[in-house]
Coordinates of C-alpha atoms in Angstrom, one line a residue:
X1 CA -48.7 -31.7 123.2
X2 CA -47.6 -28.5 122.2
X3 CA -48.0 -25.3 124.5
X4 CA -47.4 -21.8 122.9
X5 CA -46.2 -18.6 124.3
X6 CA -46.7 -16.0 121.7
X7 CA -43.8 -13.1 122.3
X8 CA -46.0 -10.0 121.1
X9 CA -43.9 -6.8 120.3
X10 CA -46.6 -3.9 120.2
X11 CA -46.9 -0.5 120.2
X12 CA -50.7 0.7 119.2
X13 CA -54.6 -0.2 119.5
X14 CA -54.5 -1.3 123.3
X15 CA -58.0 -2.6 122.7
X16 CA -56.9 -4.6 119.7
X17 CA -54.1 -5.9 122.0
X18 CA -56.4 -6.7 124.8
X19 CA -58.4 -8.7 122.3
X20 CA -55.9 -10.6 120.8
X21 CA -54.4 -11.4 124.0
X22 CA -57.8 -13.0 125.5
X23 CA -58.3 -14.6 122.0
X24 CA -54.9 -16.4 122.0
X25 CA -55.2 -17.7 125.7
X26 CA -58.7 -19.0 125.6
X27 CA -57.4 -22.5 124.6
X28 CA -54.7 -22.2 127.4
X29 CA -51.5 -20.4 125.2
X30 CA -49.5 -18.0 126.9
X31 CA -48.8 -14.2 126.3
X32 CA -45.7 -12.3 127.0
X33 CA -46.0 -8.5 125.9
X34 CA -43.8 -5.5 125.3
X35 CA -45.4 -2.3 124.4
X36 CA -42.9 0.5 123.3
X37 CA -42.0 2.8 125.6
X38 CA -42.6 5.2 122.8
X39 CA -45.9 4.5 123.2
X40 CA -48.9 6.6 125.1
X41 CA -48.6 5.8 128.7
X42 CA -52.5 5.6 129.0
X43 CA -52.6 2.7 126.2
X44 CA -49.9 0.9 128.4
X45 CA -52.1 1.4 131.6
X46 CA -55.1 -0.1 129.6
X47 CA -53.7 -2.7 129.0
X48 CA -52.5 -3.8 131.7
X49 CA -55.6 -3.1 133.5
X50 CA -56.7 -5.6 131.6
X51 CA -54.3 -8.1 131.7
X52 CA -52.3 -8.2 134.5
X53 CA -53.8 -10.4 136.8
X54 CA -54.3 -13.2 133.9
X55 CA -52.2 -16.3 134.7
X56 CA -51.4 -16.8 131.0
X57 CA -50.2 -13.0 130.3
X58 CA -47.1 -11.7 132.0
X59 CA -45.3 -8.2 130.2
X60 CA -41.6 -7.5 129.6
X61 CA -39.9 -6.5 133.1
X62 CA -38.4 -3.8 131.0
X63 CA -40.0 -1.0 128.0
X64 CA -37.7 0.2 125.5
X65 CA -38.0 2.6 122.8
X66 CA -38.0 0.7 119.6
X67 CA -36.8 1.8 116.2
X68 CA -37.0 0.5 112.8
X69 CA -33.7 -1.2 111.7
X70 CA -32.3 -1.0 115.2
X71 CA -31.4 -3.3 118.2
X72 CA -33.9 -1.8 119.9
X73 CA -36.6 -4.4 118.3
X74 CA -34.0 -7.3 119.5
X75 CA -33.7 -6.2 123.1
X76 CA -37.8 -5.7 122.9
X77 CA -37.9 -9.2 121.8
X78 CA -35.2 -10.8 124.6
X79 CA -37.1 -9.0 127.5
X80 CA -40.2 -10.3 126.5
X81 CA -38.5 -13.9 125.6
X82 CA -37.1 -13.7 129.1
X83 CA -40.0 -13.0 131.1
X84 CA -41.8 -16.2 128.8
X85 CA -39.6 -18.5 129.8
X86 CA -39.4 -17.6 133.5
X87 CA -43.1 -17.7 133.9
X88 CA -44.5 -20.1 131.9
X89 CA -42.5 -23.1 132.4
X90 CA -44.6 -25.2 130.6
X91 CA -44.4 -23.6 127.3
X92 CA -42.9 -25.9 124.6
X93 CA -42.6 -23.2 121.7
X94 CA -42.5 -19.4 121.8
X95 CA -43.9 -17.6 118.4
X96 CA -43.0 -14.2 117.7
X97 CA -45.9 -12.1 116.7
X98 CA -46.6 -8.2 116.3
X99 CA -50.1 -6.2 117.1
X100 CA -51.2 -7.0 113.2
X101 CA -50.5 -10.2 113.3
X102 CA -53.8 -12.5 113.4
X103 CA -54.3 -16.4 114.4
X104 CA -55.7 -18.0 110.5
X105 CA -55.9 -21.6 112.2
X106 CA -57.3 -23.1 115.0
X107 CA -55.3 -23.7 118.6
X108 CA -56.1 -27.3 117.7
X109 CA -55.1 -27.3 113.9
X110 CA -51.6 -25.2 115.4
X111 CA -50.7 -27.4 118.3
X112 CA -50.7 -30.5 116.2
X113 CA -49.0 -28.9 113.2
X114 CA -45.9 -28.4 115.7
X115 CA -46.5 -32.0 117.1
X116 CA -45.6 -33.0 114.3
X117 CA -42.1 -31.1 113.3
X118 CA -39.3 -31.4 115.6
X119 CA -37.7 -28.5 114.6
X120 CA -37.5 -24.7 114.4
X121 CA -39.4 -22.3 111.8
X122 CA -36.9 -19.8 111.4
X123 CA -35.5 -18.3 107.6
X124 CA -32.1 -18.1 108.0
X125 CA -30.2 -18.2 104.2
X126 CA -26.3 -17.2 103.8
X127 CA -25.8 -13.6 104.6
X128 CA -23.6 -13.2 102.1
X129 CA -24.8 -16.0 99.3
X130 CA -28.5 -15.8 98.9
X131 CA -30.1 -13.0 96.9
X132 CA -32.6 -12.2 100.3
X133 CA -31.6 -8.7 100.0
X134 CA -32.4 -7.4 97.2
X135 CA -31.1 -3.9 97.1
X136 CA -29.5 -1.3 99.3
X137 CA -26.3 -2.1 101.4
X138 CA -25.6 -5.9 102.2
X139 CA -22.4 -6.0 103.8
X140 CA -22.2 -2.6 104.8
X141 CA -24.8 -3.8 107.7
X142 CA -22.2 -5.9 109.6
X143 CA -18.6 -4.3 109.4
X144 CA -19.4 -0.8 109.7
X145 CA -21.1 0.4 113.2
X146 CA -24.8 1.7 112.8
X147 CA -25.5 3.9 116.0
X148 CA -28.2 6.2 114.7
X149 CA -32.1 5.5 113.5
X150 CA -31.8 5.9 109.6
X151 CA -35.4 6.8 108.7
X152 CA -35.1 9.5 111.9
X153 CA -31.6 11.0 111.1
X154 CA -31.0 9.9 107.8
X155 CA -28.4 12.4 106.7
X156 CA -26.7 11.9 109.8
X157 CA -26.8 8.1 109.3
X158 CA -25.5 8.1 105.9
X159 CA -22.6 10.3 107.3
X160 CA -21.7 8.2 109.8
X161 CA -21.0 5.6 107.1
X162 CA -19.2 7.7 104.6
X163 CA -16.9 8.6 107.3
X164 CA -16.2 5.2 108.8
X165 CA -15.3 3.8 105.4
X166 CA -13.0 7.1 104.3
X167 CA -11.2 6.6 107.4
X168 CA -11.0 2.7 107.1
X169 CA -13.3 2.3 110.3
X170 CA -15.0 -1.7 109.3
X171 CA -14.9 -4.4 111.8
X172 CA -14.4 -7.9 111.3
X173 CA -18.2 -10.1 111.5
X174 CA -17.4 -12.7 114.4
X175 CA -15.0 -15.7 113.2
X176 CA -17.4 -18.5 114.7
X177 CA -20.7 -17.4 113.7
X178 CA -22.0 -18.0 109.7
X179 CA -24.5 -14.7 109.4
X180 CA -27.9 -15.8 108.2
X181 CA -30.5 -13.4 107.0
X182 CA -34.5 -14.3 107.0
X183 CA -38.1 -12.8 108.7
X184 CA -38.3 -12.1 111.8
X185 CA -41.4 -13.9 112.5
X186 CA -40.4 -17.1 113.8
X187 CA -41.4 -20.1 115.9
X188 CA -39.0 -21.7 118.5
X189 CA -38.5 -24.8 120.3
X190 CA -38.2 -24.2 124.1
X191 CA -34.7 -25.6 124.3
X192 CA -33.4 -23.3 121.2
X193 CA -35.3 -20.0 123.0
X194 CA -32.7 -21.1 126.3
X195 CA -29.8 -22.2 124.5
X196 CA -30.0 -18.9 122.7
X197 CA -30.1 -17.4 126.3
X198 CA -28.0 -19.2 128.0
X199 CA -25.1 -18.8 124.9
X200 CA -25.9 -14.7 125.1
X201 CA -24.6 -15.0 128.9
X202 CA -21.5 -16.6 127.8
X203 CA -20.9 -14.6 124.7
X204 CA -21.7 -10.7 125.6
X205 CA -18.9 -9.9 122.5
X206 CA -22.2 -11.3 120.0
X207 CA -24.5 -8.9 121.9
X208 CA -21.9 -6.2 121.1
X209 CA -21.7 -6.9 117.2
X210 CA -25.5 -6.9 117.0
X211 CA -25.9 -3.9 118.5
X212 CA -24.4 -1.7 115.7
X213 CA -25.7 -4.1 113.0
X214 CA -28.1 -2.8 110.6
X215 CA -31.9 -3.9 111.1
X216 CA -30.4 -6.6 113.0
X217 CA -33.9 -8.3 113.8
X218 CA -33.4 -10.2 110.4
X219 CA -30.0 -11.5 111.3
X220 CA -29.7 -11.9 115.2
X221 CA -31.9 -14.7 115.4
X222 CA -31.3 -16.4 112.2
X223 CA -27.7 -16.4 112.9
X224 CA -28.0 -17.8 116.7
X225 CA -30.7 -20.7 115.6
X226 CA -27.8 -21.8 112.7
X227 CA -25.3 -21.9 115.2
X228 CA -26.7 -23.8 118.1
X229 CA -29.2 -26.0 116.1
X230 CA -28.4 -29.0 113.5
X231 CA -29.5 -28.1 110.3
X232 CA -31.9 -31.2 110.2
X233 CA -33.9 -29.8 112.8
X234 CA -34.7 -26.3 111.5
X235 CA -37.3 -25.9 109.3
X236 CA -36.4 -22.2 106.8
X237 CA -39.7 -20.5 106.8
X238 CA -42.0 -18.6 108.8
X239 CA -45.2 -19.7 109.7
X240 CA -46.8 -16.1 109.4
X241 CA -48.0 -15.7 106.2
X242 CA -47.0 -11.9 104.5
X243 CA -46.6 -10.8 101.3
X244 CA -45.0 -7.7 100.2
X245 CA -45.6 -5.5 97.2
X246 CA -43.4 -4.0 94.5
X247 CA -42.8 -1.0 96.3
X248 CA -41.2 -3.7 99.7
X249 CA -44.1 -2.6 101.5
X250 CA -46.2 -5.3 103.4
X251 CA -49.0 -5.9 101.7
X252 CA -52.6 -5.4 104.5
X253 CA -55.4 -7.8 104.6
X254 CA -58.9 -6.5 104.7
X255 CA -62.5 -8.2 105.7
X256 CA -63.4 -10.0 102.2
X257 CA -60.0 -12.0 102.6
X258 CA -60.9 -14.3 105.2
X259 CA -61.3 -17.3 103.0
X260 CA -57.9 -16.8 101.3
X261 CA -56.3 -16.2 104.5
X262 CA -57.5 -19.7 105.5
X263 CA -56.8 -21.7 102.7
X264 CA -52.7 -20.7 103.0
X265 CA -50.3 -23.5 104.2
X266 CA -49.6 -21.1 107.5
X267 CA -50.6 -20.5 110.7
X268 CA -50.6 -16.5 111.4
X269 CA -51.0 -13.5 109.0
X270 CA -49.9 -10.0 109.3
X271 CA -50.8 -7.5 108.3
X272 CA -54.4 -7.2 108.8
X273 CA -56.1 -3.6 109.1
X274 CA -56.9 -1.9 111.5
X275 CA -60.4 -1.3 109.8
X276 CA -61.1 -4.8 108.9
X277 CA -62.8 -5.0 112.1
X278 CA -64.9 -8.1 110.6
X279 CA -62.1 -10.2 109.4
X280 CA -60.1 -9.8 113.5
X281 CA -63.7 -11.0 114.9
X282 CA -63.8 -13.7 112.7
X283 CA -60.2 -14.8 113.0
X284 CA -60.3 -13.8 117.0
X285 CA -63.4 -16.4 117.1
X286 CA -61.6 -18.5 114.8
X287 CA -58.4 -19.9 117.0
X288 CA -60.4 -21.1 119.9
X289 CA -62.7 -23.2 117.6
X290 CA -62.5 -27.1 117.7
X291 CA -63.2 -29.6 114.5
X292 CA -62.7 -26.8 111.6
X293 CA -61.7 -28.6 108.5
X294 CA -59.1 -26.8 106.1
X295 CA -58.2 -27.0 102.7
X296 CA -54.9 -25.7 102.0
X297 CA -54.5 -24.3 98.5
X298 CA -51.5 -21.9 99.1
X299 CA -52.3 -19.9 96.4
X300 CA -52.0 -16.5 98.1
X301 CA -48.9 -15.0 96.9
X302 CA -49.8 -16.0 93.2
X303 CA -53.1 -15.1 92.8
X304 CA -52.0 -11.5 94.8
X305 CA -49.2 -11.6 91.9
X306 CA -51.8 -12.0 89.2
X307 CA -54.7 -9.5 90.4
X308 CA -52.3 -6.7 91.2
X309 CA -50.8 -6.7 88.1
X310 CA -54.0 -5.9 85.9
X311 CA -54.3 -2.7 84.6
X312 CA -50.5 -1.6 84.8
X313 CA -50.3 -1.2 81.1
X314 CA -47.1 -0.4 80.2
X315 CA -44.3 -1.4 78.5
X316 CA -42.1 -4.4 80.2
X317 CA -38.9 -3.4 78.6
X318 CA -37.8 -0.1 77.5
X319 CA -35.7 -0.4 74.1
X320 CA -31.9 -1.0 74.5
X321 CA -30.0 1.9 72.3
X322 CA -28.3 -0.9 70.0
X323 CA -31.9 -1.6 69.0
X324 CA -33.6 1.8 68.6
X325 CA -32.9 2.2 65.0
X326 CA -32.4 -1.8 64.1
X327 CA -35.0 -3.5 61.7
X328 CA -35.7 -7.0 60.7
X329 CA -35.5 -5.8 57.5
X330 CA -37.6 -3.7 54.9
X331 CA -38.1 -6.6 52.7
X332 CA -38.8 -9.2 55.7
X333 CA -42.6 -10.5 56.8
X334 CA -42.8 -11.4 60.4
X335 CA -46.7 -13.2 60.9
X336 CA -47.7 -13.4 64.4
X337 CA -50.2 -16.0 64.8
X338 CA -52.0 -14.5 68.1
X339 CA -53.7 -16.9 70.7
X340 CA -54.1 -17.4 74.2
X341 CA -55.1 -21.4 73.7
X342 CA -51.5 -22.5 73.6
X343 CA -52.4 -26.0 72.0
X344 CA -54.6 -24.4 69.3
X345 CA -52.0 -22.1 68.0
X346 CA -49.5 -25.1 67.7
X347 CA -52.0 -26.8 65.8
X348 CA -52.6 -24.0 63.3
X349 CA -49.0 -23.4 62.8
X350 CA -48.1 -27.0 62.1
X351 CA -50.4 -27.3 59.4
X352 CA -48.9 -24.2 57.8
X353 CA -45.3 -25.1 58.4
X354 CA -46.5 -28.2 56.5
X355 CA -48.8 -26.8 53.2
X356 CA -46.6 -23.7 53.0
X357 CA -42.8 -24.8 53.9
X358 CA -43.1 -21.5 56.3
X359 CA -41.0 -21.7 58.8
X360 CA -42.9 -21.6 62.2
X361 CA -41.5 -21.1 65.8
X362 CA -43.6 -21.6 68.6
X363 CA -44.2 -19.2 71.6
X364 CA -40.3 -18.2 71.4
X365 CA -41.6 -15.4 74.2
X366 CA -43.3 -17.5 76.2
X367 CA -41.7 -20.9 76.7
X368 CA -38.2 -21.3 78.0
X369 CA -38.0 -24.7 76.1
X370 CA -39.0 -23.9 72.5
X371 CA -37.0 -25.7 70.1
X372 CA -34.5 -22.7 69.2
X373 CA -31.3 -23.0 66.7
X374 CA -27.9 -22.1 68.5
X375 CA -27.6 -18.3 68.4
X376 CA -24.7 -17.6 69.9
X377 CA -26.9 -18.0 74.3
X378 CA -28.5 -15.6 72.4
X379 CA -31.7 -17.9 72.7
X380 CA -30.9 -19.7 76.2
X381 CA -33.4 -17.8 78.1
X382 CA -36.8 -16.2 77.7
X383 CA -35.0 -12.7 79.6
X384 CA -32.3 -12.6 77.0
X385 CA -35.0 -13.4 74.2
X386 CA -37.3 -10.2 75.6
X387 CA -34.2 -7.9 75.6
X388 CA -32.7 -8.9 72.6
X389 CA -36.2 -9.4 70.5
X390 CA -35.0 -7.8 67.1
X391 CA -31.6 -9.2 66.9
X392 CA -32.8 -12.6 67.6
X393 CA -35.5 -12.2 65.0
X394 CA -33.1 -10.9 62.3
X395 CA -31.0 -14.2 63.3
X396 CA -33.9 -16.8 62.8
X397 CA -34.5 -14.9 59.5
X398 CA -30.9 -15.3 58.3
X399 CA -30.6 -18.9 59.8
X400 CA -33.9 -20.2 58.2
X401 CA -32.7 -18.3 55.0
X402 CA -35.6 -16.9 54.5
X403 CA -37.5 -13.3 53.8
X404 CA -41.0 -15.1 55.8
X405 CA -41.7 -16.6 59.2
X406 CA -44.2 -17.4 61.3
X407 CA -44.2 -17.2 65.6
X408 CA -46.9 -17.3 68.0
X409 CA -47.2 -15.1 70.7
X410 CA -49.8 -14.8 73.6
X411 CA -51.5 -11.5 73.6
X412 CA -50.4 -10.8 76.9
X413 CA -47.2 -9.8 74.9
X414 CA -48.7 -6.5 73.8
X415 CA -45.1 -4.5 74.4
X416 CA -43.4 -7.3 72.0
X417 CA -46.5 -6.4 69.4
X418 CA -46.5 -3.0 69.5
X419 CA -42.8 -3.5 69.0
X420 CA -42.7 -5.4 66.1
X421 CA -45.4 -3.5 64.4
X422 CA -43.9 -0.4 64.3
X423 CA -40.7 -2.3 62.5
X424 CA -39.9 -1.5 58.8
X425 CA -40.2 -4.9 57.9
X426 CA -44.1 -5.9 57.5
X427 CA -45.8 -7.6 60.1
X428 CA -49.2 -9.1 59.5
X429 CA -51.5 -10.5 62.6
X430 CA -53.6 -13.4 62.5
X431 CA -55.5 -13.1 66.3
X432 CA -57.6 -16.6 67.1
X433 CA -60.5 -16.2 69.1
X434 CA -61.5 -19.1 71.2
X435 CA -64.1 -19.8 73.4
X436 CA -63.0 -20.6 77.2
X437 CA -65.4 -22.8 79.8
X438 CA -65.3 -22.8 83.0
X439 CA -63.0 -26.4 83.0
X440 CA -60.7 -24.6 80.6
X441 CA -60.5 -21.4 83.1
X442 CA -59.7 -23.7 86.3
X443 CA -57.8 -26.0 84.1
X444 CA -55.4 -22.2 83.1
X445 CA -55.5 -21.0 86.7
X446 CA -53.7 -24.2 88.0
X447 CA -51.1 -24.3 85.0
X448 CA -49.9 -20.8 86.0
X449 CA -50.5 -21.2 89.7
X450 CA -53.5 -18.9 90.4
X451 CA -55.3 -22.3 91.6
X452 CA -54.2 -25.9 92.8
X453 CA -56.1 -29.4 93.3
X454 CA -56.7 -28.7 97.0
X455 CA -58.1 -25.2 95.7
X456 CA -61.9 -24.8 97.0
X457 CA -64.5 -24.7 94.7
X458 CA -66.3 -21.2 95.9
X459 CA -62.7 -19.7 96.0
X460 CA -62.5 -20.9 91.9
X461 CA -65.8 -20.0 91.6
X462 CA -64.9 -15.9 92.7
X463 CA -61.8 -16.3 90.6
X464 CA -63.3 -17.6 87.0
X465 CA -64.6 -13.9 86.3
X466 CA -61.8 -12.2 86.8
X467 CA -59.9 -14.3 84.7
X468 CA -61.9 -14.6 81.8
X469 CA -62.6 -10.6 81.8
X470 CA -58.0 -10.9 81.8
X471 CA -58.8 -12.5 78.9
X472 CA -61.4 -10.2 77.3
X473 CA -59.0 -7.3 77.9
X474 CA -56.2 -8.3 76.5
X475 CA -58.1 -9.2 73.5
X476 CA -59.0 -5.2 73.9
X477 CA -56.2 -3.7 73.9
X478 CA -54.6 -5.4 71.0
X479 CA -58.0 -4.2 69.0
X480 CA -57.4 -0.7 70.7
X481 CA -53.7 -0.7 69.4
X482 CA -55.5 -0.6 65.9
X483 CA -52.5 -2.7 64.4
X484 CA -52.2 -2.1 60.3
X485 CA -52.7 -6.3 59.0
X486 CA -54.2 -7.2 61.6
X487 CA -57.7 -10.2 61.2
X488 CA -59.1 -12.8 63.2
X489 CA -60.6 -16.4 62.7
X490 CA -62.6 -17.3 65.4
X491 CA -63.9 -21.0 67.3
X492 CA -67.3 -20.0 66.0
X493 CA -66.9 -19.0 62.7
X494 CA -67.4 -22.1 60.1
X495 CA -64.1 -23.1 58.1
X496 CA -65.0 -21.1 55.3
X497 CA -65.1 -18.1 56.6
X498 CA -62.0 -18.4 58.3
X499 CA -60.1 -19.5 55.4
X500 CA -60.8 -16.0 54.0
X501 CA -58.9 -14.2 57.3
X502 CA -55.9 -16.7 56.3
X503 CA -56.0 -16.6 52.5
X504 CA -55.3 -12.9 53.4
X505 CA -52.7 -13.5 56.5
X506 CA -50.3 -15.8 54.4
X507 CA -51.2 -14.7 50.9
X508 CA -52.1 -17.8 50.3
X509 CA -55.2 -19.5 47.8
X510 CA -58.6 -19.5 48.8
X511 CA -58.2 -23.4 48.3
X512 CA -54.6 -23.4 50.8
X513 CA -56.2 -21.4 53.5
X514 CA -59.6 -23.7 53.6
X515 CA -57.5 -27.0 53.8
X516 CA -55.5 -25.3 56.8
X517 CA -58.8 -24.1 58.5
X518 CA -60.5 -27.5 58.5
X519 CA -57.3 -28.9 60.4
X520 CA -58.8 -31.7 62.1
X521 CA -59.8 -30.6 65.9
X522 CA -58.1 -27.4 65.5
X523 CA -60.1 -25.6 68.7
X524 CA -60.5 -29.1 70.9
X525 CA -59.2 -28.5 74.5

């Protein structure tokens, strides 16, 4: 059965540590600590007050200062690693953790969870292939020597790199080792943690790369595991569930996220507050517990996605200067049929396309797969479709040989209607108003993610408002735009009276418009 030394690098909260600590070796898991030497030498005394005479706690043999995007964190991390191994020799994995990092699973749930793998959770992708870095330098990190602290000494940092590469000064990346890049929260096998040990010994030219390297926590132990383990025995992800905002800044868990935390497919989270003194108790109580059932949803990142993204109104794409003064065309009608029910909207639009010989695209802004004439790839992807909106609209007018079409959009899209509202051309609106219950909300909330089957019911239950008020305000703010041509039929309104709000969206006859709006099940989910 699996044992667990957690390898804590902290450097804060010595009662939070102390807590932790107690917390983690309750079901009989192992500790090994290294506070920064950076740190207040009272915190450090505290703690090990505390701890030092626990049989399942030892500390690093050696403090260092630690430093963001240096060795330092590395050389933290082997101490501690070291004095794990030697001390608890029964320890079958060693999990890296930091002082924010809190249990979200039992011991029990945990130990049989790594029963079950054989393998190492480490991310480790290509250095030099994957997209994990997303901006900044990439492979300045490895051939150019990094000796100073860039948030610290930043001009001097920067200096040190413009005069290594005027003068030619790289360095070749090791010939035998393939440089990975991933989190540094990982979970290792006993006989990785001493292979990686025992190959340091015999390699002290690795040590000496890494040293220099650039934030070399996300590459030192990504590279090592590639090279010393097969590939069918690592596992690329972390088992510490983190998220990370816009801004790359992690994002911090308060005390009304316990449930979320719980129902995520992982078995630690960081970073939780230091204020959310309810949610450590509660997860502090938590790991020690035996018999907890879990349902694992996963839904986390999503859902984060999705609430932090309501009220930033703004415009998703700036227009491109070939487009600024483009038109569809003075003489053109562009009719937006407006709905968020999908399946209604298609409805509506194939009984036009078939009374009016309109021609009728759907969702060409939403759906990647919308049966789209060759444009030249100007088509092939919903990003190209966004960026090039008005050129590809003038196209589909040309190709369809016509001065009238019809697309649906989703009123999400209010950058693409304010857009195409302020064109020369006329554009006319026709917004549907539908009713949504509460199967129709869980029913969206799994399409797009927000939700899955193994999704508890109270956890729906907390999310249903805040989706159907989404709803409500996107409705708003199309209403608030105060769009020129722009009616409504609506799910409640009889066929007659809708009939009037087409009549006057297609310039059609009173007699046209009723036969589209008593389409048979037009609203039926």
């Amino acid at each position: 059965m699996a044992n667990i030394a957690f390898i804590l690098l902290c450097h804060k909260d010595p009662d939070a540590i102390i807590r932790q600590a107690l917390s983690l070796t309750a079901v009989g898991d192992y500790i090994s600590i290294h506070f920064d030497a950076r740190a207040d030498a009272a915190a450090y005394r505290a703690i090990t007050s505390a701890l030092s005479d626990h049989p399942n706690v030892v500390f690093a043999k050696k403090r260092i200062k630690c430093g963001w995007g240096e060795w330092s964190l590395v050389q933290a991390t082997l101490y501690a690693v070291e004095a794990a191994v030697e001390a608890f020799p029964r320890a079958t994995h060693f999990y890296m953790l930091s002082g924010d990092c809190q249990a979200i699973k039992t011991a029990e749930y945990a130990h049989g969870y790594l029963d079950r793998f054989e393998a190492d959770f480490i991310e480790s992708f290509d250095f030099f292939a994957s997209d994990w870095i997303k901006t900044g330098m990439k492979e300045e990190r490895l051939i150019y020597r990094h000796f100073l602290n860039e948030r610290n000494n930043k001009w001097l940092f920067y200096k040190s790199l413009e005069l290594q590469r005027r003068f030619g000064l790289s360095r070749k990346v090791p010939e035998d080792l393939e440089i990975q890049i991933g989190s540094q929260w990982w979970c290792l096998r006993r006989r990785t943690v001493e292979a990686i040990l025992d190959f340091l010994r015999q390699r002290p030219d690795v040590k000496r790369f890494f040293r220099t390297t650039w934030i070399p926590d996300e590459t030192f132990f990504q590279t090592l595991v590639r090279h010393l383990v097969p590939e069918k025995e690592i596992e690329c992800r972390t088992l510490t569930f983190l998220m990370f905002s816009d801004y790359g800044m992690p994002v911090t868990f308060y005390n009304d996220h316990f449930d979320l935390l719980l129902s995520q497919d992982f078995l630690f989270a960081r970073k939780i507050s230091p204020e959310a003194l309810e949610l450590k108790e509660r997860l502090g109580s938590l790991y020690s517990a035996r018999g907890v059932q879990f349902e694992i949803s996963n839904e986390g990142r999503s859902l984060y996605k999705f609430l932090t993204g309501k009220g930033r109104i703004g415009r998703r794409f700036a227009p491109r200067f070939w487009e600024t003064e483009s038109t569809l065309g003075r003489e053109r009608e562009l009719l937006i049929v407006v709905c968020k029910k999908w399946h209604v909207a298609k409805r509506l639009v194939a009984r036009i396309r078939q009374l009016t010989n309109v021609p009728c695209i759907e969702y060409l802004f939403n759906e990647e797969h919308t049966d789209l004439p060759d444009m030249g790839g100007i088509q092939s992807t919903l990003g190209k479709r966004h960026r090039h909106r008005r050129s590809l609209m003038r196209m589909l007018f040309d190709y369809f040989e016509t001065d009238r079409m019809v697309i649906c959009m989703d009123p999400g899209n209010l950058d693409l209607l304010e857009d195409f509202c302020r064109d020369r051309a006329t554009t006319r609106l026709l917004e549907i108003e539908c009713g949504f219950t509460d199967e129709y909300l869980i029913g969206h909330a799994m399409r797009v993610g927000l939700a899955g089957d193994r999704t508890p019911r109270e956890t729906l239950e907390r999310l249903l408002p805040t989706i159907r008020n989404d709803m409500v305000h996107e409705s708003d703010r199309i209403r608030d735009s105060e769009f020129e041509n722009h009616v409504r039929i609506r799910e409640s309104d009889s066929a007659d009276v809708n009939a009037i709000a087409l009549s006057e969206f297609l310039s059609i006859s009173t007699e046209q418009a009723q036969d589209i709006a008593r389409t048979d099940h037009l609203f039926a989910d």
